[in-house]
Amino acid sequence: MAAIELPTWAALAPALILAATALVLFLIDSIESEPDTTSPVLLTAVGLAGALGALAFNVWYLIADTGQNAPIELFGGQLMVDGMTLVLGTIVASVLALVVLASYDYIADDPYQAEYFSLLFLAATGMTLLGSVDSFVTAFLALELSSLPSYALVAYLKDNQGSVEAGLKYFLIGALSSAIFAYGISLIYGATGSLQFDAVAAAVDPTALPGILGVGIVMVAGGVAFKTAIVPFHFWAPEAYEGAPTPISAFLSSASKAAGFILAFRIFTTAFPIEAVATTIDWLVLFQALAVVTMVLGNFAAATQESVKRMLAYSSIGHAGYVLIALAALTPTANADLVLGAGMLHLLVYGFMNTGAFLFVGLAEYWDVGRTFEDYNGLAQEAPIASVAMTIFLFSLAGLPVGAGFLSKYVLFGAAVGAGLWWLAAVGAIASALSLFYYARVVKALWIEEPSQDFEIDTYPVGLYAAIIVAAVVTVLLLPGFGLVSEDAIAAAGALL
Amino acid sequence: MVGVVHYLVLSAAVFAIGVFGVMARSNALMFLMSVELMLNAANINLVAFSLHYGNLTGQVFALLVMALAAAEVAIGLGIILVLDRNFGDIDVTVPTTMRR
């Protein structure tokens, strides 16, 4: 039906474009006569073109139903492209475009900008590929491709103690969890003799070597839990998000988290379907427990923070708990398409509203406003447009119907109730109510409190402003447009099961 | 006769030594070496099971894990270098600027 016949490998175009952009950025930097003199405008323009190109391909493929009727398999079944791949690609490319735009102002005075942008694109390539992995080999490779540049990016401000400390902690826990992930894969290989997802599912034999398989599954879940900052592996998240350059915090907490979840959806529905492994290890119970602990701990810790950025970091852990409901509620009675689709939708909406909220913090850092709630007092008088956007992000994160966060949470909790897990939805709803308290503290500081300091705001950075406004507009537009995207997401989930 | 179970016990032992190193040592370089042990424990498993099942998947993946371990060390050493420049130490428990 397509007007243009593309070769099969073109299904990977979004990832290929991102990788090519990373290399082009390296090239531009290396042909400059003087080191580190590349124009930031050129770097940002190339980056933006790459990110939007990848986004365009993702959206085009989604509309043209590429791989959505039957997954496109590539490289002997190591990679595949289906609806979920494209949904993740859309999330990553959108967040990447916003982050590139915001970075133009945020790192304007820092050296090694070309390297910064290149690493950003390499990480984005890994995240996009995580959506199309079809074996544990490619899963491990894509996970590392997204993690390794991220470590360097978090420690990018290398004269800043906070940034270096954040990079160190992220790296230490990341290296540890990737070793655990690798060992888990080796045990699964030992139990099944294969690394392809579908071959693993076919070879799962609960009677032979149940111990090895069970430990392997738990270790793989641990590796994924690190990437998504789910509770036993969440320690790095507040430190890394607080110390990192703020656009990087936004990128990691939105795109990287989405990539980790999509990988989890893929592994636990394709390689370890619950009916095959239920007697070895019932991961439904595991994820239900983790979802409750993650939602409660993330939201309570967020409520006690003084720093706005750290509050957002903990709230990001809480949101990981909400999305985990999508896996925890895959009970036999559940409407599985709806449950998984709701998880993807929340990741999509979260990508915009959370990136926007972090970028507002980046804007405040750009103006040297300070980091606590009190420092934000009265900021709306100086920056009303950005403050309106921030208010939309925060209320949408809390689940009020000013942004699409309301609908995605509603569908998610509704799907959990439909799966017979009303208590899981109740915990989620209570956690959301609590989250309104600490999100509202920021809104109150912005609009109601009198300024506690004289702001020295003389410039309004174009890139940061544009990124924040675009994120806010999309967050609001997804409210009426929710039906449109939900169809694609639920269809993508349906193809998986 | 050395069977696949012996290799499994060996790899579990190597993995456990790695975990112990991660828990007990606060020197960042020791941490890197311990993680390396854990990755190599995975490699022992992969190669042993590859022989057991008679397919090459495990051996190829073991090669990839080695390459990735090298890449990870490269990034890690870079971060440890800036850690030393900023804090004058490579003890991972020293940097606590964010904890109040």
Coordinates of C-alpha atoms in Angstrom, one line a residue:
Chain A
M1 CA 0.0 0.0 0.0
A2 CA 3.0 2.2 0.5
A3 CA 3.6 4.7 -2.2
I4 CA 7.4 4.2 -2.0
E5 CA 8.8 0.7 -1.7
L6 CA 11.6 0.8 0.9
P7 CA 14.1 -2.1 1.6
T8 CA 13.5 -4.0 4.8
W9 CA 16.4 -2.5 6.6
A10 CA 14.8 0.9 6.2
A11 CA 12.5 -0.1 9.1
L12 CA 15.5 0.8 11.3
A13 CA 15.7 4.3 9.8
P14 CA 15.0 6.1 13.1
A15 CA 17.9 4.4 14.9
L16 CA 20.2 4.7 11.8
I17 CA 19.5 8.5 11.5
L18 CA 20.3 9.0 15.2
A19 CA 23.6 7.0 14.9
A20 CA 24.5 8.9 11.7
T21 CA 23.8 12.3 13.4
A22 CA 26.2 11.3 16.2
L23 CA 28.9 10.5 13.7
V24 CA 28.2 13.7 11.7
L25 CA 28.6 15.7 14.9
F26 CA 31.9 14.1 15.6
L27 CA 33.0 14.8 12.0
I28 CA 32.0 18.5 12.2
D29 CA 34.0 18.8 15.4
S30 CA 37.1 17.1 14.0
I31 CA 37.4 19.1 10.8
E32 CA 37.5 22.4 12.7
S33 CA 41.0 24.0 12.5
E34 CA 41.0 25.0 16.2
P35 CA 39.8 22.4 18.7
D36 CA 36.5 23.1 20.4
T37 CA 35.5 26.2 18.3
T38 CA 32.5 24.7 16.5
S39 CA 29.6 27.0 16.4
P40 CA 26.9 26.0 18.9
V41 CA 24.2 27.1 16.4
L42 CA 25.6 24.6 13.9
L43 CA 25.7 21.8 16.4
T44 CA 22.2 22.5 17.6
A45 CA 20.8 22.8 14.1
V46 CA 22.4 19.4 13.0
G47 CA 21.2 17.8 16.3
L48 CA 17.7 19.2 15.9
A49 CA 17.5 18.0 12.2
G50 CA 18.6 14.5 13.3
A51 CA 16.1 14.3 16.1
L52 CA 13.2 15.6 14.0
G53 CA 14.2 13.3 11.1
A54 CA 14.1 10.3 13.4
L55 CA 10.8 11.5 14.8
A56 CA 9.3 12.0 11.3
F57 CA 10.3 8.5 10.3
N58 CA 8.7 7.0 13.5
V59 CA 5.5 8.9 13.0
W60 CA 5.4 8.1 9.3
Y61 CA 5.9 4.4 10.0
L62 CA 3.2 4.5 12.7
I63 CA 0.7 6.0 10.3
A64 CA 1.7 3.7 7.4
D65 CA 1.4 0.7 9.7
T66 CA 4.9 -0.5 9.1
G67 CA 5.5 -3.8 10.8
Q68 CA 2.3 -3.5 12.8
N69 CA 0.4 -6.3 11.1
A70 CA 3.4 -8.6 11.2
P71 CA 6.7 -7.6 12.9
I72 CA 9.6 -7.0 10.5
E73 CA 12.5 -9.3 11.4
L74 CA 16.0 -8.2 10.6
F75 CA 19.5 -9.8 10.9
G76 CA 18.3 -13.3 11.4
G77 CA 15.7 -12.4 14.0
Q78 CA 18.1 -10.5 16.2
L79 CA 16.2 -7.2 15.7
M80 CA 12.6 -6.6 14.9
V81 CA 10.4 -3.6 14.2
D82 CA 6.8 -3.6 15.4
G83 CA 4.3 -1.1 16.8
M84 CA 6.0 -0.9 20.2
T85 CA 9.4 -0.2 18.6
L86 CA 7.8 2.8 16.8
V87 CA 6.0 4.1 19.9
L88 CA 9.3 4.0 21.9
G89 CA 11.1 5.6 18.9
T90 CA 8.6 8.4 18.9
I91 CA 9.1 9.0 22.7
V92 CA 12.9 9.0 22.5
A93 CA 13.1 11.2 19.4
S94 CA 10.6 13.8 20.8
V95 CA 12.4 14.0 24.2
L96 CA 15.7 14.2 22.3
A97 CA 14.5 17.1 20.2
L98 CA 13.4 19.0 23.3
V99 CA 16.7 18.3 25.1
V100 CA 18.8 19.3 22.2
L101 CA 16.9 22.6 21.9
A102 CA 17.3 23.3 25.6
S103 CA 21.0 22.3 25.7
Y104 CA 21.8 25.1 23.3
D105 CA 21.3 27.6 26.1
Y106 CA 22.2 25.4 29.0
I107 CA 25.7 24.4 28.0
A108 CA 26.4 27.6 26.1
D109 CA 29.4 28.4 28.2
D110 CA 30.8 24.9 28.6
P111 CA 33.6 23.3 26.5
Y112 CA 33.3 20.0 24.5
Q113 CA 29.8 20.8 23.1
A114 CA 30.2 18.6 20.0
E115 CA 31.1 15.6 22.2
Y116 CA 28.1 16.4 24.4
F117 CA 25.7 16.3 21.5
S118 CA 27.4 13.2 20.0
L119 CA 27.1 11.3 23.2
L120 CA 23.5 12.4 23.5
F121 CA 22.7 10.9 20.1
L122 CA 24.6 7.7 20.7
A123 CA 22.6 7.2 23.9
A124 CA 19.4 7.9 22.0
T125 CA 20.4 5.3 19.4
G126 CA 20.8 2.7 22.1
M127 CA 17.4 3.6 23.6
T128 CA 15.7 3.5 20.2
L129 CA 17.3 0.1 19.5
L130 CA 16.1 -1.2 22.9
G131 CA 12.6 -1.1 21.3
S132 CA 13.6 -3.4 18.5
V133 CA 15.7 -6.1 20.3
D134 CA 14.5 -9.7 19.8
S135 CA 17.3 -11.6 21.6
F136 CA 19.2 -11.2 24.8
V137 CA 22.4 -10.5 22.9
T138 CA 21.0 -7.4 21.2
A139 CA 19.1 -6.5 24.4
F140 CA 22.4 -6.4 26.3
L141 CA 24.2 -4.5 23.6
A142 CA 21.5 -1.9 23.2
L143 CA 21.3 -1.5 27.0
E144 CA 25.0 -0.8 27.2
L145 CA 24.9 1.5 24.1
S146 CA 22.3 3.6 25.9
S147 CA 24.0 3.4 29.3
L148 CA 27.7 4.1 28.5
P149 CA 27.2 7.5 26.9
S150 CA 24.8 8.4 29.7
Y151 CA 27.5 7.9 32.4
A152 CA 29.7 10.3 30.6
L153 CA 26.9 12.8 30.0
V154 CA 25.9 12.9 33.7
A155 CA 29.6 13.7 34.6
Y156 CA 29.8 16.2 31.7
L157 CA 30.4 19.2 34.0
K158 CA 33.7 17.8 35.1
D159 CA 34.8 20.7 37.3
N160 CA 31.5 20.5 39.2
Q161 CA 31.6 18.2 42.2
G162 CA 27.9 17.4 42.1
S163 CA 28.1 16.4 38.5
V164 CA 31.1 14.2 39.0
E165 CA 29.6 12.6 42.1
A166 CA 26.4 11.9 40.2
G167 CA 28.3 10.4 37.3
L168 CA 30.3 8.2 39.6
K169 CA 27.2 6.8 41.4
Y170 CA 25.3 6.3 38.2
F171 CA 28.3 4.5 36.8
L172 CA 28.9 2.3 39.8
I173 CA 25.3 1.1 40.1
G174 CA 25.0 0.9 36.3
A175 CA 28.1 -1.3 36.0
L176 CA 27.0 -3.5 38.8
S177 CA 23.5 -4.0 37.4
S178 CA 24.8 -4.7 33.9
A179 CA 27.0 -7.4 35.4
I180 CA 24.0 -8.8 37.1
F181 CA 22.0 -8.6 33.9
A182 CA 24.8 -10.4 32.0
Y183 CA 25.0 -13.2 34.6
G184 CA 21.2 -13.6 34.5
I185 CA 21.4 -13.9 30.7
S186 CA 24.1 -16.6 31.0
L187 CA 21.9 -18.6 33.5
I188 CA 18.9 -18.3 31.1
Y189 CA 21.1 -19.6 28.3
G190 CA 22.1 -22.4 30.6
A191 CA 18.5 -23.3 31.3
T192 CA 17.2 -23.0 27.8
G193 CA 20.2 -23.3 25.4
S194 CA 19.1 -20.2 23.4
L195 CA 19.2 -16.4 23.6
Q196 CA 16.4 -15.6 21.1
F197 CA 13.3 -14.4 23.0
D198 CA 10.8 -16.7 21.3
A199 CA 13.2 -19.7 21.4
V200 CA 13.7 -19.1 25.1
A201 CA 9.9 -19.0 25.6
A202 CA 9.6 -22.3 23.6
A203 CA 12.4 -24.0 25.5
V204 CA 11.3 -23.0 29.0
D205 CA 10.9 -26.2 30.9
P206 CA 9.9 -25.6 34.5
T207 CA 10.8 -29.2 35.4
A208 CA 14.4 -29.1 34.3
L209 CA 16.8 -26.8 36.1
P210 CA 14.0 -24.6 37.7
G211 CA 16.5 -23.0 40.1
I212 CA 18.8 -21.7 37.4
L213 CA 16.0 -20.4 35.3
G214 CA 14.3 -18.7 38.3
V215 CA 17.5 -16.9 39.4
G216 CA 18.2 -15.9 35.8
I217 CA 14.8 -14.3 35.5
V218 CA 15.2 -12.4 38.8
M219 CA 18.6 -11.2 37.7
V220 CA 17.3 -10.0 34.3
A221 CA 14.5 -8.2 36.1
G222 CA 17.1 -6.6 38.3
G223 CA 19.0 -5.3 35.2
V224 CA 15.8 -3.8 33.9
A225 CA 14.8 -2.4 37.3
F226 CA 18.1 -0.4 37.2
K227 CA 17.3 1.2 33.9
T228 CA 13.8 2.2 35.0
A229 CA 14.8 3.2 38.6
I230 CA 12.4 0.7 40.2
V231 CA 12.9 0.4 44.0
P232 CA 15.6 -2.0 44.9
F233 CA 17.8 -0.4 42.1
H234 CA 16.6 3.2 42.5
F235 CA 19.4 4.6 44.7
W236 CA 21.3 6.1 41.8
A237 CA 18.3 8.1 40.5
P238 CA 18.0 11.0 42.9
E239 CA 21.7 11.6 43.0
A240 CA 22.2 11.2 39.2
Y241 CA 19.2 13.4 38.3
E242 CA 20.2 16.1 40.8
G243 CA 23.9 16.3 39.9
A244 CA 23.6 15.9 36.2
P245 CA 23.2 18.9 33.8
T246 CA 19.4 19.4 33.9
P247 CA 18.7 18.6 30.2
I248 CA 20.5 15.3 30.8
S249 CA 18.3 14.7 33.9
A250 CA 15.3 15.3 31.7
F251 CA 16.6 12.9 29.0
L252 CA 17.4 10.1 31.4
S253 CA 14.3 10.3 33.5
S254 CA 12.0 10.4 30.4
A255 CA 13.6 8.6 27.4
S256 CA 15.9 6.2 29.2
K257 CA 13.1 5.2 31.6
A258 CA 10.7 4.6 28.7
A259 CA 13.4 2.5 26.9
G260 CA 13.9 0.3 30.0
F261 CA 10.2 -0.2 30.4
I262 CA 9.7 -1.1 26.7
L263 CA 12.5 -3.7 27.1
A264 CA 10.8 -5.1 30.2
F265 CA 7.5 -5.3 28.3
R266 CA 9.2 -7.2 25.5
I267 CA 11.2 -9.6 27.7
F268 CA 8.4 -10.5 30.0
T269 CA 5.7 -10.9 27.4
T270 CA 7.8 -12.6 24.7
A271 CA 10.6 -14.5 26.5
F272 CA 9.0 -15.3 29.8
P273 CA 5.2 -15.4 29.2
I274 CA 3.6 -15.8 32.6
E275 CA 1.8 -19.1 31.6
A276 CA 5.2 -20.7 30.8
V277 CA 7.2 -19.6 33.8
A278 CA 4.5 -19.3 36.5
T279 CA 5.6 -22.4 38.3
T280 CA 9.3 -21.3 38.3
I281 CA 8.8 -17.8 39.4
D282 CA 5.6 -15.9 39.4
W283 CA 6.8 -12.5 38.2
L284 CA 3.3 -11.0 38.5
V285 CA 3.5 -11.1 42.3
L286 CA 7.1 -9.8 42.1
F287 CA 6.1 -6.8 40.0
Q288 CA 2.9 -6.1 42.0
A289 CA 5.1 -5.9 45.2
L290 CA 7.7 -3.7 43.4
A291 CA 5.0 -1.4 42.0
V292 CA 3.5 -0.8 45.4
V293 CA 6.8 -0.2 47.1
T294 CA 8.1 2.0 44.2
M295 CA 4.9 4.2 44.2
V296 CA 4.8 4.6 47.9
L297 CA 8.5 5.2 48.4
G298 CA 9.0 7.5 45.5
N299 CA 6.0 9.7 46.4
F300 CA 6.8 9.9 50.1
A301 CA 10.4 10.7 49.6
A302 CA 9.4 13.4 47.0
A303 CA 7.2 15.0 49.6
T304 CA 10.1 15.5 52.0
Q305 CA 12.5 17.2 49.6
E306 CA 13.7 20.8 49.8
S307 CA 15.2 21.0 46.4
V308 CA 12.8 21.1 43.4
K309 CA 15.1 19.1 41.2
R310 CA 15.5 16.3 43.8
M311 CA 11.7 16.4 44.3
L312 CA 11.3 15.8 40.5
A313 CA 13.8 13.0 40.7
Y314 CA 11.8 11.2 43.4
S315 CA 8.6 11.8 41.6
S316 CA 10.2 10.2 38.6
I317 CA 10.7 7.1 40.8
G318 CA 7.0 7.3 41.8
H319 CA 6.0 7.4 38.1
A320 CA 8.1 4.3 37.4
G321 CA 5.9 2.6 40.0
Y322 CA 2.7 3.7 38.1
V323 CA 4.1 2.3 34.8
L324 CA 5.1 -0.9 36.5
I325 CA 1.4 -1.5 37.0
A326 CA 1.2 -2.3 33.3
L327 CA 3.4 -5.4 33.9
A328 CA 2.0 -6.2 37.3
A329 CA -1.6 -6.3 36.0
L330 CA -1.1 -8.8 33.2
T331 CA -3.2 -11.3 35.1
P332 CA -5.1 -14.0 33.1
T333 CA -8.4 -12.1 33.6
A334 CA -6.9 -8.8 32.4
N335 CA -7.6 -7.1 29.1
A336 CA -3.9 -7.4 28.3
D337 CA -3.8 -5.1 25.3
L338 CA -5.3 -2.3 27.4
V339 CA -3.0 -2.8 30.3
L340 CA 0.2 -2.8 28.3
G341 CA -1.1 -0.1 26.0
A342 CA -1.9 2.1 29.1
G343 CA 1.7 1.7 30.3
M344 CA 3.0 2.9 26.9
L345 CA 0.6 5.8 26.8
H346 CA 1.8 6.9 30.3
L347 CA 5.4 6.7 29.1
L348 CA 4.6 8.9 26.1
V349 CA 2.7 11.5 28.1
Y350 CA 5.2 11.4 30.9
G351 CA 8.0 11.9 28.3
F352 CA 6.6 15.4 27.5
M353 CA 5.4 16.6 30.9
N354 CA 8.5 15.4 32.8
T355 CA 11.0 16.7 30.3
G356 CA 9.2 20.0 30.4
A357 CA 9.3 20.1 34.2
F358 CA 13.0 19.4 34.3
L359 CA 13.7 21.9 31.6
F360 CA 11.9 24.6 33.7
V361 CA 14.3 23.7 36.5
G362 CA 17.1 24.1 33.9
L363 CA 15.7 27.5 33.1
A364 CA 15.8 28.5 36.8
E365 CA 19.4 27.3 37.0
Y366 CA 20.2 29.3 33.9
W367 CA 19.0 32.4 35.8
D368 CA 20.8 31.3 39.0
V369 CA 17.5 31.4 40.9
G370 CA 18.5 28.7 43.4
R371 CA 17.3 25.2 43.9
T372 CA 14.9 25.1 46.8
F373 CA 11.1 25.7 46.8
E374 CA 11.6 29.1 48.5
D375 CA 14.0 30.3 45.8
Y376 CA 11.2 29.9 43.3
N377 CA 9.0 32.3 45.2
G378 CA 7.3 34.9 42.9
L379 CA 9.1 33.7 39.8
A380 CA 5.9 33.9 37.9
Q381 CA 6.1 37.7 38.0
E382 CA 9.3 37.6 36.1
A383 CA 8.6 34.7 33.8
P384 CA 4.8 34.2 33.4
I385 CA 4.8 32.2 30.2
A386 CA 7.3 29.6 31.5
S387 CA 5.5 29.5 34.8
V388 CA 2.2 28.7 33.1
A389 CA 3.9 25.9 31.3
M390 CA 5.4 24.6 34.6
T391 CA 2.0 24.7 36.2
I392 CA 0.6 22.6 33.3
F393 CA 3.4 20.1 33.7
L394 CA 3.1 19.7 37.5
F395 CA -0.7 19.4 37.5
S396 CA -0.5 17.0 34.6
L397 CA 2.1 14.9 36.5
A398 CA -0.2 14.9 39.5
G399 CA -3.1 13.7 37.3
L400 CA -5.3 16.8 37.1
P401 CA -7.2 17.2 33.9
V402 CA -5.1 20.2 32.6
G403 CA -2.8 17.8 30.6
A404 CA -2.9 14.3 29.3
G405 CA -1.4 13.0 32.5
F406 CA -4.9 12.8 33.8
L407 CA -6.1 10.5 31.0
S408 CA -3.0 8.2 30.9
K409 CA -3.3 7.7 34.7
Y410 CA -7.0 7.1 34.5
V411 CA -6.6 4.5 31.8
L412 CA -3.8 2.8 33.6
F413 CA -5.6 2.6 37.0
G414 CA -8.8 1.6 35.1
A415 CA -7.0 -1.2 33.4
A416 CA -5.6 -2.4 36.8
V417 CA -9.1 -2.5 38.2
G418 CA -10.3 -4.4 35.1
A419 CA -7.5 -6.9 35.9
G420 CA -9.0 -7.5 39.3
L421 CA -6.2 -5.6 41.1
W422 CA -8.4 -2.8 42.6
W423 CA -5.9 -2.5 45.5
L424 CA -3.1 -1.7 43.1
A425 CA -5.1 1.1 41.5
A426 CA -6.1 2.3 45.0
V427 CA -2.4 2.6 46.1
G428 CA -1.8 4.4 42.8
A429 CA -4.6 6.8 43.4
I430 CA -3.5 7.5 47.0
A431 CA 0.0 8.1 45.8
S432 CA -1.2 10.5 43.1
A433 CA -3.2 12.4 45.7
L434 CA -0.1 12.7 47.9
S435 CA 1.9 13.8 44.8
L436 CA -0.5 16.7 44.3
F437 CA 0.7 18.1 47.7
Y438 CA 4.3 18.5 46.7
Y439 CA 3.6 19.5 43.1
A440 CA 1.3 22.2 44.4
R441 CA 4.1 23.5 46.6
V442 CA 6.0 24.6 43.5
V443 CA 2.9 26.1 41.9
K444 CA 2.2 28.0 45.2
A445 CA 5.8 29.3 45.3
L446 CA 5.6 30.4 41.7
W447 CA 2.3 32.2 41.8
I448 CA 1.2 33.1 45.3
E449 CA 4.4 33.7 47.4
E450 CA 6.1 37.1 47.4
P451 CA 9.6 37.1 45.9
S452 CA 12.2 36.3 48.6
Q453 CA 15.0 37.6 46.5
D454 CA 15.7 40.1 43.7
F455 CA 15.9 38.2 40.5
E456 CA 18.6 39.2 38.1
I457 CA 16.9 38.1 34.9
D458 CA 18.2 40.0 31.9
T459 CA 17.9 37.5 29.1
Y460 CA 15.2 35.1 28.1
P461 CA 17.0 32.1 26.5
V462 CA 15.3 31.2 23.2
G463 CA 16.1 27.5 23.1
L464 CA 15.0 26.7 26.6
Y465 CA 11.8 28.7 26.2
A466 CA 11.0 27.1 22.9
A467 CA 11.5 23.6 24.4
I468 CA 9.4 24.3 27.4
I469 CA 6.5 25.8 25.4
V470 CA 6.5 23.0 22.8
A471 CA 6.4 20.4 25.7
A472 CA 3.5 22.3 27.3
V473 CA 1.6 22.6 24.1
V474 CA 2.0 18.9 23.4
T475 CA 1.0 17.9 27.0
V476 CA -2.2 19.9 26.6
L477 CA -2.9 18.8 23.0
L478 CA -2.5 15.1 24.0
L479 CA -5.7 15.6 26.1
P480 CA -8.0 15.9 23.1
G481 CA -5.7 13.9 20.9
F482 CA -5.5 11.0 23.4
G483 CA -7.9 8.8 21.5
L484 CA -5.8 9.0 18.4
V485 CA -2.5 7.9 20.1
S486 CA -4.2 5.4 22.4
E487 CA -5.4 3.4 19.4
D488 CA -1.8 3.0 18.1
A489 CA -0.4 2.1 21.5
I490 CA -3.1 -0.4 22.3
A491 CA -2.7 -2.0 18.9
A492 CA 1.0 -2.2 19.4
A493 CA 0.5 -3.9 22.8
G494 CA -2.0 -6.3 21.2
A495 CA 0.6 -7.3 18.6
L496 CA 2.9 -8.3 21.4
L497 CA 0.6 -10.8 23.1
Chain B
M1 CA 35.0 -36.0 34.2
V2 CA 34.4 -32.3 34.4
G3 CA 30.8 -31.6 33.6
V4 CA 28.7 -28.5 33.1
V5 CA 27.8 -28.4 36.8
H6 CA 31.4 -27.9 37.7
Y7 CA 31.6 -24.9 35.5
L8 CA 28.4 -23.6 37.0
V9 CA 29.9 -23.9 40.5
L10 CA 33.1 -22.2 39.4
S11 CA 31.2 -19.3 37.8
A12 CA 29.0 -18.9 40.8
A13 CA 32.1 -18.7 43.0
V14 CA 33.7 -16.1 40.8
F15 CA 30.5 -14.1 40.7
A16 CA 30.3 -14.3 44.5
I17 CA 33.8 -13.1 44.9
G18 CA 32.9 -10.2 42.6
V19 CA 29.8 -9.4 44.7
F20 CA 31.9 -9.5 47.8
G21 CA 34.4 -7.1 46.3
V22 CA 31.6 -4.7 45.3
M23 CA 30.2 -4.7 48.9
A24 CA 33.4 -4.7 50.9
R25 CA 35.8 -2.4 49.0
S26 CA 35.4 1.3 48.7
N27 CA 38.3 1.9 46.3
A28 CA 36.8 2.7 42.9
L29 CA 39.4 0.7 41.0
M30 CA 38.7 -2.4 43.2
F31 CA 35.1 -1.9 42.4
L32 CA 35.8 -1.9 38.6
M33 CA 37.9 -5.1 39.1
S34 CA 35.1 -6.8 41.0
V35 CA 32.5 -5.9 38.3
E36 CA 34.9 -7.4 35.8
L37 CA 35.0 -10.6 37.8
M38 CA 31.2 -10.7 37.7
L39 CA 31.1 -10.3 34.0
N40 CA 33.7 -13.0 33.5
A41 CA 31.6 -15.3 35.7
A42 CA 28.9 -14.8 33.1
N43 CA 31.4 -15.6 30.3
I44 CA 32.4 -18.9 32.0
N45 CA 28.7 -19.9 32.0
L46 CA 28.2 -18.8 28.4
V47 CA 31.2 -20.8 27.1
A48 CA 30.5 -23.9 29.3
F49 CA 26.8 -24.0 28.2
S50 CA 27.8 -23.3 24.6
L51 CA 29.8 -26.5 24.7
H52 CA 27.1 -28.4 26.5
Y53 CA 24.4 -27.5 24.0
G54 CA 26.7 -27.7 21.0
N55 CA 25.7 -24.3 19.6
L56 CA 28.0 -21.3 19.2
T57 CA 25.5 -18.6 20.5
G58 CA 27.1 -18.5 23.9
Q59 CA 30.6 -18.3 22.7
V60 CA 29.8 -15.4 20.4
F61 CA 28.0 -13.6 23.1
A62 CA 30.9 -14.1 25.5
L63 CA 33.2 -12.3 23.0
L64 CA 30.7 -9.4 22.9
V65 CA 30.6 -9.2 26.7
M66 CA 34.3 -9.0 26.8
A67 CA 34.3 -6.1 24.3
L68 CA 31.6 -4.3 26.3
A69 CA 33.5 -4.9 29.5
A70 CA 36.5 -3.1 28.0
A71 CA 34.3 -0.2 26.9
E72 CA 32.8 0.1 30.4
V73 CA 36.2 0.2 32.0
A74 CA 37.2 3.0 29.6
I75 CA 34.3 5.1 30.7
G76 CA 34.8 4.1 34.3
L77 CA 38.5 5.1 34.3
G78 CA 37.5 8.5 32.9
I79 CA 35.0 9.1 35.6
I80 CA 37.5 7.9 38.3
L81 CA 40.0 10.3 36.9
V82 CA 37.7 13.4 37.2
L83 CA 36.7 12.0 40.6
D84 CA 40.3 12.1 41.8
R85 CA 40.7 15.7 40.4
N86 CA 37.6 16.9 42.2
F87 CA 37.9 15.1 45.5
G88 CA 41.6 14.2 45.7
D89 CA 40.6 10.6 46.4
I90 CA 39.2 7.6 44.6
D91 CA 37.3 6.3 47.6
V92 CA 33.7 5.9 46.4
T93 CA 32.3 6.8 49.9
V94 CA 34.0 10.3 49.9
P95 CA 31.8 12.3 47.6
T96 CA 28.7 13.2 49.6
T97 CA 28.0 16.8 48.4
M98 CA 24.4 16.1 47.8
R99 CA 23.5 14.4 51.1
R100 CA 22.4 16.8 53.8

